[in-house]
mmCIF file of C-alpha atoms and ligand atoms in Angstrom:
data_model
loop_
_atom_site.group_PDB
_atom_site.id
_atom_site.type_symbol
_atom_site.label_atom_id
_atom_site.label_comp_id
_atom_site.label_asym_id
_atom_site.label_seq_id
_atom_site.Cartn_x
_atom_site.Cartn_y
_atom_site.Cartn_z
ATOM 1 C CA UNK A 930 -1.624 0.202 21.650
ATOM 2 C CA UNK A 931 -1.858 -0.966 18.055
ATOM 3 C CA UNK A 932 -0.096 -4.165 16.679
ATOM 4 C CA UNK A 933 0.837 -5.365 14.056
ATOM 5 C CA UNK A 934 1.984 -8.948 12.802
ATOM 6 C CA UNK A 935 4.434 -10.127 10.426
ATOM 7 C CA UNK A 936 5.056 -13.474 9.009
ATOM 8 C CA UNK A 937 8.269 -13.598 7.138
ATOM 9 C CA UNK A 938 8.419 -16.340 5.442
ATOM 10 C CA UNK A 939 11.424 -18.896 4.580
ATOM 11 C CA UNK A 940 13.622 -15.951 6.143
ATOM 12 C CA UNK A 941 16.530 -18.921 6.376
ATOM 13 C CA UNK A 942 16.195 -19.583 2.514
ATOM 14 C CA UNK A 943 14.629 -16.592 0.486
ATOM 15 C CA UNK A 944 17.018 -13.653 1.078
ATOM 16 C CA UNK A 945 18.710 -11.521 -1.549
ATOM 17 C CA UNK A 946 20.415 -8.554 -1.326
ATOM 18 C CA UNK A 947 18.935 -7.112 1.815
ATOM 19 C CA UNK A 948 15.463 -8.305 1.472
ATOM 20 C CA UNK A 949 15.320 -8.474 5.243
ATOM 21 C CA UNK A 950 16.189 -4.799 5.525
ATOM 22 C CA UNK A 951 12.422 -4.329 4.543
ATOM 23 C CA UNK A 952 11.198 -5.984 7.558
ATOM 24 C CA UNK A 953 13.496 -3.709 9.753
ATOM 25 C CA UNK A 954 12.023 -0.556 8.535
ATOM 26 C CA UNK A 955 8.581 -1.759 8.555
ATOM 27 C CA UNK A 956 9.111 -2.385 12.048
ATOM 28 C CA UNK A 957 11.178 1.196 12.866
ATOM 29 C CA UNK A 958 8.080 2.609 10.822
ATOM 30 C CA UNK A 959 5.607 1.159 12.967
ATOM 31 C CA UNK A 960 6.837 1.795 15.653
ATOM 32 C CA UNK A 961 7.668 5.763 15.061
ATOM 33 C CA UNK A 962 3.694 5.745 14.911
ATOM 34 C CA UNK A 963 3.098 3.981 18.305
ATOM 35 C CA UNK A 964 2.512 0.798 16.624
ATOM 36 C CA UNK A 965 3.789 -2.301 17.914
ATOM 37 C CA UNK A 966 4.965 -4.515 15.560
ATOM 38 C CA UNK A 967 5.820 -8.259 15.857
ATOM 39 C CA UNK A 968 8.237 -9.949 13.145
ATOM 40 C CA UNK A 969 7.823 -13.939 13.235
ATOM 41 C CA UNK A 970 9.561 -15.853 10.642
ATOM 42 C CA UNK A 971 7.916 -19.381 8.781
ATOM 43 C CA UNK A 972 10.805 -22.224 7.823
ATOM 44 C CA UNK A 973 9.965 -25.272 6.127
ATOM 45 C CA UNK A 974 8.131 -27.876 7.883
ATOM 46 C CA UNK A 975 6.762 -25.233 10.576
ATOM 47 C CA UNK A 976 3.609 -24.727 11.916
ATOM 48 C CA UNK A 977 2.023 -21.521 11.441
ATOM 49 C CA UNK A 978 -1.601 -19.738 11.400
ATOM 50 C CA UNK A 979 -0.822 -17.847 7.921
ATOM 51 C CA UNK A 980 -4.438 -16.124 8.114
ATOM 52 C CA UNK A 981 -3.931 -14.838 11.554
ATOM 53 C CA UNK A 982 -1.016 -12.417 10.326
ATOM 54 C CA UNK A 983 -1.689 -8.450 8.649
ATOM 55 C CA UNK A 984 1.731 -8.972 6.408
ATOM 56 C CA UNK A 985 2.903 -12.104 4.638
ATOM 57 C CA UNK A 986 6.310 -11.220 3.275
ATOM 58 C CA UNK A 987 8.399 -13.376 0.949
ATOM 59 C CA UNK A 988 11.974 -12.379 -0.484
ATOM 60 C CA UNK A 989 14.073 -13.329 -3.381
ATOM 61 C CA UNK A 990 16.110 -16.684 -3.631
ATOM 62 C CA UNK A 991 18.604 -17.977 -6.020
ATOM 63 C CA UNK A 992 16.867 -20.994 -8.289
ATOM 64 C CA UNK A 993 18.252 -23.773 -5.472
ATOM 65 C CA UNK A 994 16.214 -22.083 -3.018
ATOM 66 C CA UNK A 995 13.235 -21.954 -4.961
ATOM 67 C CA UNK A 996 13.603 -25.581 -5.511
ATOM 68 C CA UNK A 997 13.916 -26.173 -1.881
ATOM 69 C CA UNK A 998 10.678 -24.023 -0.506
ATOM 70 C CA UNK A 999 8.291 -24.885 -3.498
ATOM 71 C CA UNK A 1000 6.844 -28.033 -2.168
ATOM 72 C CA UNK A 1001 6.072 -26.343 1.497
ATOM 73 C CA UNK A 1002 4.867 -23.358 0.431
ATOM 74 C CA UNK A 1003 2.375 -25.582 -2.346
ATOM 75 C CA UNK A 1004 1.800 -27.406 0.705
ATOM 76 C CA UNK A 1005 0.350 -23.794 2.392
ATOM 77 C CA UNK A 1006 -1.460 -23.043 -0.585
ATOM 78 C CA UNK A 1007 -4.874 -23.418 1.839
ATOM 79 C CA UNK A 1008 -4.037 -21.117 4.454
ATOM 80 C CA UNK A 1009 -2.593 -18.370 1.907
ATOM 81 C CA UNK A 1010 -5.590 -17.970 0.371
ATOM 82 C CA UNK A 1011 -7.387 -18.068 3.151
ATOM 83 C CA UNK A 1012 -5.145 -15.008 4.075
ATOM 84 C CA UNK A 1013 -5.942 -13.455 0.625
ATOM 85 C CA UNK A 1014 -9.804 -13.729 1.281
ATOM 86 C CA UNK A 1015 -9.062 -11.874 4.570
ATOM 87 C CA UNK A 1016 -7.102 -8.532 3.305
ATOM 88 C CA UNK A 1017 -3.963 -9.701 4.234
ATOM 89 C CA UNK A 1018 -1.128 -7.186 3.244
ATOM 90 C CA UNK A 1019 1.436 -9.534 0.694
ATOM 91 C CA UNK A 1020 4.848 -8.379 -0.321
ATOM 92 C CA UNK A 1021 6.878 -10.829 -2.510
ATOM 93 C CA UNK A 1022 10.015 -9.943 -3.961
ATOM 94 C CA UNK A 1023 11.762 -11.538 -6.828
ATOM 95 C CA UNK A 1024 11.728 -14.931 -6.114
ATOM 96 C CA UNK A 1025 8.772 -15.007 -4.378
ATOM 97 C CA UNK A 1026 6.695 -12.776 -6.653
ATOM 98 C CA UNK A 1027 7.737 -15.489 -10.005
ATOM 99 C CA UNK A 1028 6.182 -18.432 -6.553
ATOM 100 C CA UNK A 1029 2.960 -16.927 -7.200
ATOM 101 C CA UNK A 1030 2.001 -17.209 -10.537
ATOM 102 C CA UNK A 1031 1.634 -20.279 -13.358
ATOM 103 C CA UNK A 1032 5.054 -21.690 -12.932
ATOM 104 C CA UNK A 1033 8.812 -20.622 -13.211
ATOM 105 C CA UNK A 1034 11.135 -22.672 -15.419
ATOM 106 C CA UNK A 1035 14.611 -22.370 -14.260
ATOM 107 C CA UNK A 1036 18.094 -21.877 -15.963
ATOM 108 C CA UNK A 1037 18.366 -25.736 -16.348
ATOM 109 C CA UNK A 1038 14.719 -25.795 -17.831
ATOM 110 C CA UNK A 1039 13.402 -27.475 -14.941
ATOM 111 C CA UNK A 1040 10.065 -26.252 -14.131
ATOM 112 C CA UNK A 1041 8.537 -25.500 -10.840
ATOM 113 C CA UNK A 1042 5.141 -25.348 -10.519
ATOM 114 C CA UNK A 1043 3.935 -21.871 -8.895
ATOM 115 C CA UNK A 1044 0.978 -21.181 -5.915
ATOM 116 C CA UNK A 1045 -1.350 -20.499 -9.365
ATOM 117 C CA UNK A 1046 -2.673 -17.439 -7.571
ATOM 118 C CA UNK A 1047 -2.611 -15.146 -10.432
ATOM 119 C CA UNK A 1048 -1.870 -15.937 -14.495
ATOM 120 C CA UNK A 1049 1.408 -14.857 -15.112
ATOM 121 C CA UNK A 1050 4.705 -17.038 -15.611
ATOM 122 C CA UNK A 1051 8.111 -17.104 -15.765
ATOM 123 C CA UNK A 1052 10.978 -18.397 -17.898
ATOM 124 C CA UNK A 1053 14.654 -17.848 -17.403
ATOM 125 C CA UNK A 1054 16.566 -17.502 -20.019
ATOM 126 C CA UNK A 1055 20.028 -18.428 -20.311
ATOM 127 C CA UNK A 1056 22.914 -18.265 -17.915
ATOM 128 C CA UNK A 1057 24.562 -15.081 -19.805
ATOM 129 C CA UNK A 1058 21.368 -13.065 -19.729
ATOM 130 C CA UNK A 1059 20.379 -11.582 -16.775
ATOM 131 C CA UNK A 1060 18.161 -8.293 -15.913
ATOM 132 C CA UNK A 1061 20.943 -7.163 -13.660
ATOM 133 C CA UNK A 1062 21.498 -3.480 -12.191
ATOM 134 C CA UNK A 1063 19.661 -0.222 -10.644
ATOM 135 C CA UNK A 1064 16.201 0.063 -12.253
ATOM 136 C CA UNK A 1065 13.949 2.958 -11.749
ATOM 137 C CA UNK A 1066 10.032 3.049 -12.228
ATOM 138 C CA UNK A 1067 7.040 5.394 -11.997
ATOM 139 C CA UNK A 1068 4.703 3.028 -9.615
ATOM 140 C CA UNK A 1069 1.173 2.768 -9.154
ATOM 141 C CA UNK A 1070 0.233 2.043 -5.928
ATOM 142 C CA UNK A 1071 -3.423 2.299 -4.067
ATOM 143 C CA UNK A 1072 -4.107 5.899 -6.077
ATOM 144 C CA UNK A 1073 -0.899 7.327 -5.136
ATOM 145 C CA UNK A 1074 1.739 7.554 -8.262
ATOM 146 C CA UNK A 1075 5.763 8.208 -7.637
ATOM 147 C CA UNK A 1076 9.051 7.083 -8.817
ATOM 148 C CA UNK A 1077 10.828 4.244 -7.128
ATOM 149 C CA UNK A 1078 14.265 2.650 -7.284
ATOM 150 C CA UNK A 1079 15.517 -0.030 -6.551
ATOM 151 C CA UNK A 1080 18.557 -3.054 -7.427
ATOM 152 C CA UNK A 1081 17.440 -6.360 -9.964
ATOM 153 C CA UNK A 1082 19.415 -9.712 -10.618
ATOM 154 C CA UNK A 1083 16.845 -12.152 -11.780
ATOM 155 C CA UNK A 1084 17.142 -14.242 -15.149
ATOM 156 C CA UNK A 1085 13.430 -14.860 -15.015
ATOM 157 C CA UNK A 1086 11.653 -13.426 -17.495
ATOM 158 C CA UNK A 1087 7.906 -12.715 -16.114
ATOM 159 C CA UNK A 1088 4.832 -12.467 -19.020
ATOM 160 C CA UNK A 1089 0.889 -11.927 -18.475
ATOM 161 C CA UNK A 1090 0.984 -9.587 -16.132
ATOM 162 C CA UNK A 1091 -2.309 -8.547 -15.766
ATOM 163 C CA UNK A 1092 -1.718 -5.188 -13.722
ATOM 164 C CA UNK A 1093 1.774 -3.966 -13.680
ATOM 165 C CA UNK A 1094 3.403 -1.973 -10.389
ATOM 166 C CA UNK A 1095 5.080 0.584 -12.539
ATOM 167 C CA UNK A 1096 6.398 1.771 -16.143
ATOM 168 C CA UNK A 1097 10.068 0.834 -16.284
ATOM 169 C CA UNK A 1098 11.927 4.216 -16.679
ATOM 170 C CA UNK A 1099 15.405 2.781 -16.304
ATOM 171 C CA UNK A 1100 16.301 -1.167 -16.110
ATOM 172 C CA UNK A 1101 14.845 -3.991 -17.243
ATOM 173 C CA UNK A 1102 11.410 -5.093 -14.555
ATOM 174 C CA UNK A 1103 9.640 -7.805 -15.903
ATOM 175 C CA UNK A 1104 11.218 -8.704 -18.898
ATOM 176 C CA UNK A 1105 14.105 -7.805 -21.000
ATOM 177 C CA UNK A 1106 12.354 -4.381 -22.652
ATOM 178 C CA UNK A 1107 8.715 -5.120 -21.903
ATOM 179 C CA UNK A 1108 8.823 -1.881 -20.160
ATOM 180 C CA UNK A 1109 6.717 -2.591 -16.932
ATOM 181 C CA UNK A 1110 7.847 -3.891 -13.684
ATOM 182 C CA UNK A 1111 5.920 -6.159 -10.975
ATOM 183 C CA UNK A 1112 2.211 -6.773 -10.236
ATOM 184 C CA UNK A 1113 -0.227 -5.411 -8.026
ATOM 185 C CA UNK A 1114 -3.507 -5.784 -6.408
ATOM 186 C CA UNK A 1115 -5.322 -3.758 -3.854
ATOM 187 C CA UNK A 1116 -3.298 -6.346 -1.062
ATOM 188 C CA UNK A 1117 -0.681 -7.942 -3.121
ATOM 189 C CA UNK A 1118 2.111 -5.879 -4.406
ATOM 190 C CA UNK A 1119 4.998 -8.219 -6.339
ATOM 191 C CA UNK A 1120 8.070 -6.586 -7.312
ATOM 192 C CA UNK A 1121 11.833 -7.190 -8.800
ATOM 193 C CA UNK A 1122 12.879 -4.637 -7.154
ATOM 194 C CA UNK A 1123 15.408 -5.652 -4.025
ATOM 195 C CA UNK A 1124 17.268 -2.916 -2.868
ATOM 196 C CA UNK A 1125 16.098 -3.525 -0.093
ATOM 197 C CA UNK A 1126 12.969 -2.275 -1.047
ATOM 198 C CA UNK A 1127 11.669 -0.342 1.935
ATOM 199 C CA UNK A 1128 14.552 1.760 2.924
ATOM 200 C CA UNK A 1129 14.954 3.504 -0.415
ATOM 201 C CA UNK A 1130 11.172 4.271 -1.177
ATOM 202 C CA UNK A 1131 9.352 4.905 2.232
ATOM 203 C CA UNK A 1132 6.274 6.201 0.571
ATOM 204 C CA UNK A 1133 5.864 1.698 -0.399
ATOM 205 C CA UNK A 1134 7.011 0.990 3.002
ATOM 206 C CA UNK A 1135 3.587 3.365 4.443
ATOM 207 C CA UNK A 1136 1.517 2.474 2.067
ATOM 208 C CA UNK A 1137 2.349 -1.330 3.108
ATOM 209 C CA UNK A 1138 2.028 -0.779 6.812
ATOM 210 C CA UNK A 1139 -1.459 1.027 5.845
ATOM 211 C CA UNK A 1140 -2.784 -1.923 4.398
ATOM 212 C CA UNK A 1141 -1.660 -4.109 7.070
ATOM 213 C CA UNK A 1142 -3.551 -2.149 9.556
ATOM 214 C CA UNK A 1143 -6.392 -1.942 6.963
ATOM 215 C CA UNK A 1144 -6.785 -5.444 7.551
ATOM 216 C CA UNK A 1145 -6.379 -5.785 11.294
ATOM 217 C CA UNK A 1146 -8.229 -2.595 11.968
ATOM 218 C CA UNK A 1147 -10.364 -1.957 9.500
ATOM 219 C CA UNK A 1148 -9.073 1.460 8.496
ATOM 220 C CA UNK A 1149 -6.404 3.829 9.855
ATOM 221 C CA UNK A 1150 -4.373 6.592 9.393
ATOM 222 C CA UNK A 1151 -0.866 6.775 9.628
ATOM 223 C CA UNK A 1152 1.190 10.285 10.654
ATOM 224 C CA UNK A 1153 3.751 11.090 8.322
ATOM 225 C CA UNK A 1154 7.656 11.076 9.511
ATOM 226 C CA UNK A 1155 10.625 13.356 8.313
ATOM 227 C CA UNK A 1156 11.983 11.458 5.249
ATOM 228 C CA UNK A 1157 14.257 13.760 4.259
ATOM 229 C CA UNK A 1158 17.349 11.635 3.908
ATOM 230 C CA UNK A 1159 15.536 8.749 2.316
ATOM 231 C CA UNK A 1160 13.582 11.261 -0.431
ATOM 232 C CA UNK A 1161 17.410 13.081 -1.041
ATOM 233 C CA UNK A 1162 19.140 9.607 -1.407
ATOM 234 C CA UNK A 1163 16.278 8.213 -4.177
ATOM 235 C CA UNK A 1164 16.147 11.882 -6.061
ATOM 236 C CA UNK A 1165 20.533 10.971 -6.367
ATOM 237 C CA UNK A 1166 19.543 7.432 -7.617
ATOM 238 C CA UNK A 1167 16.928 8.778 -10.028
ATOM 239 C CA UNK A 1168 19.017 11.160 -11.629
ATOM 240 C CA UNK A 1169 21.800 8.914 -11.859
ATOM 241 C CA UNK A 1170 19.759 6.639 -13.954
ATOM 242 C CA UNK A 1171 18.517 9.752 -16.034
ATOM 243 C CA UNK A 1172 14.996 9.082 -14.723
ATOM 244 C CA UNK A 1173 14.173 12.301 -12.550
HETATM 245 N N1 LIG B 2650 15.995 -17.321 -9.313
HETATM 246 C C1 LIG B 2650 15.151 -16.301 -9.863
HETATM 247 C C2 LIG B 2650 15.669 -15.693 -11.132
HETATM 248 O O1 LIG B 2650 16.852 -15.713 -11.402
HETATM 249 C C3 LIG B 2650 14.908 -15.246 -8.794
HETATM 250 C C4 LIG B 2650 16.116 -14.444 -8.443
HETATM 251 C C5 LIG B 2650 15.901 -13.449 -7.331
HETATM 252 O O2 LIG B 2650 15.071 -13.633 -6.457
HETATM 253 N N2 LIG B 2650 16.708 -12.394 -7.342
HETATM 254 O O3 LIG B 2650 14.878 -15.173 -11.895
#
């Protein structure tokens, strides 16, 4: 039987509006396909082998919790890339996505420094202005392209993004009116969009689980499942934001 292995990290302290409703369909997904899949979960202070997972998952967090993870997880900076270099999968929402780059100043102007993985940063702006609300994108994502929705509350305003997850059709995504939304790599996909995620936009939850199994096997190929519901409930979403 195939596994797979999650880490979840800070699951205690990084979790906005559902984010952990993208771990339970990755699991229900994987499993649908005969593929066993283990969810652990990574707190502060607590030992775990970061490169031995296929998923590293981070979620979004308010700016106290941010505060309260950055030293641990600058502390793991080692083992994450040592994941990186081995194909891990990443998803990091929010919160996690602004951890990754230069820095993230906060609403008080404190700064936090970031993992430096990649050369974008992020600056909130003011207590009044947030990117809050539905947001709808057409997303780019390992050579497949398809509108995704999902929910955004973040006052963090993300610039030099070198390659974007998707052209902002509705909502705000990185910025104010910058027009693009999150970052991606060929392992690391970064995204604003809670929602959760996963539930409303299976195609990202397969293409996901594909590169998790990329890493732990190499290669594989996943059967597709009968996501009729989810596709009818994102095609209502798109057209209520006029972006069908
Ligand atoms: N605290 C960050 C911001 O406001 C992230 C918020 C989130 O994860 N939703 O930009």
């Amino acid at each position: 039987m195939k596994q797979l292995r999650i880490l979840w990290m800070y699951h205690d302290l990084m979790d906005l509006y559902g984010d952990k409703g993208n771990l339970q369909v990755l699991k229900i997904r994987a499993q649908k396909r005969g593929i066993d899949c283990l969810v652990d979960t990574c707190t502060l202070n607590e030992k775990k082998d970061i490169p031995s997972y296929d998923l590293f998952f981070l979620g979004g967090g308010a700016d106290r919790e941010q505060e309260l993870i950055y030293k641990d997880l600058l502390h793991r900076r080692d083992a994450i890339q040592q994941a990186m270099d081995q194909n891990t999968a990443f998803l990091l929402i929010c919160g996690g996505y602004q951890l990754f780059g230069k820095s993230y100043r906060d609403q008080d102007g404190r700064e936090i420094p970031g993992l430096h993985f990649f050369d974008y940063e992020t600056v909130s702006s003011d207590r009044q202005h947030r990117c809050i609300g539905n947001i709808a994108i057409e997303a780019s994502m390992d050579g497949h392209v398809f509108k995704a929705v999902g929910f955004e509350n973040h006052g963090g305003q993300t610039q030099n993004v070198a390659s974007a997850f998707g052209k902002v059709l509705s909502g705000h995504g990185n910025t104010f009116d910058g027009g693009y939304e999150g970052f991606i790599t060929n392992t690391v996909l970064a995204t604003y969009m809670h929602g959760p995620l996963l539930p409303k936009n299976p195609i990202i939850a397969d293409l996901i689980i594909q590169r998790a199994l990329n890493k732990r096997y190499g290669a594989a190929q996943l059967e597709p499942l009968d996501d009729l519901l989810e596709n009818k409930a994102r095609e209502i979403m798109l057209q209520r934001l006029h972006a069908e």
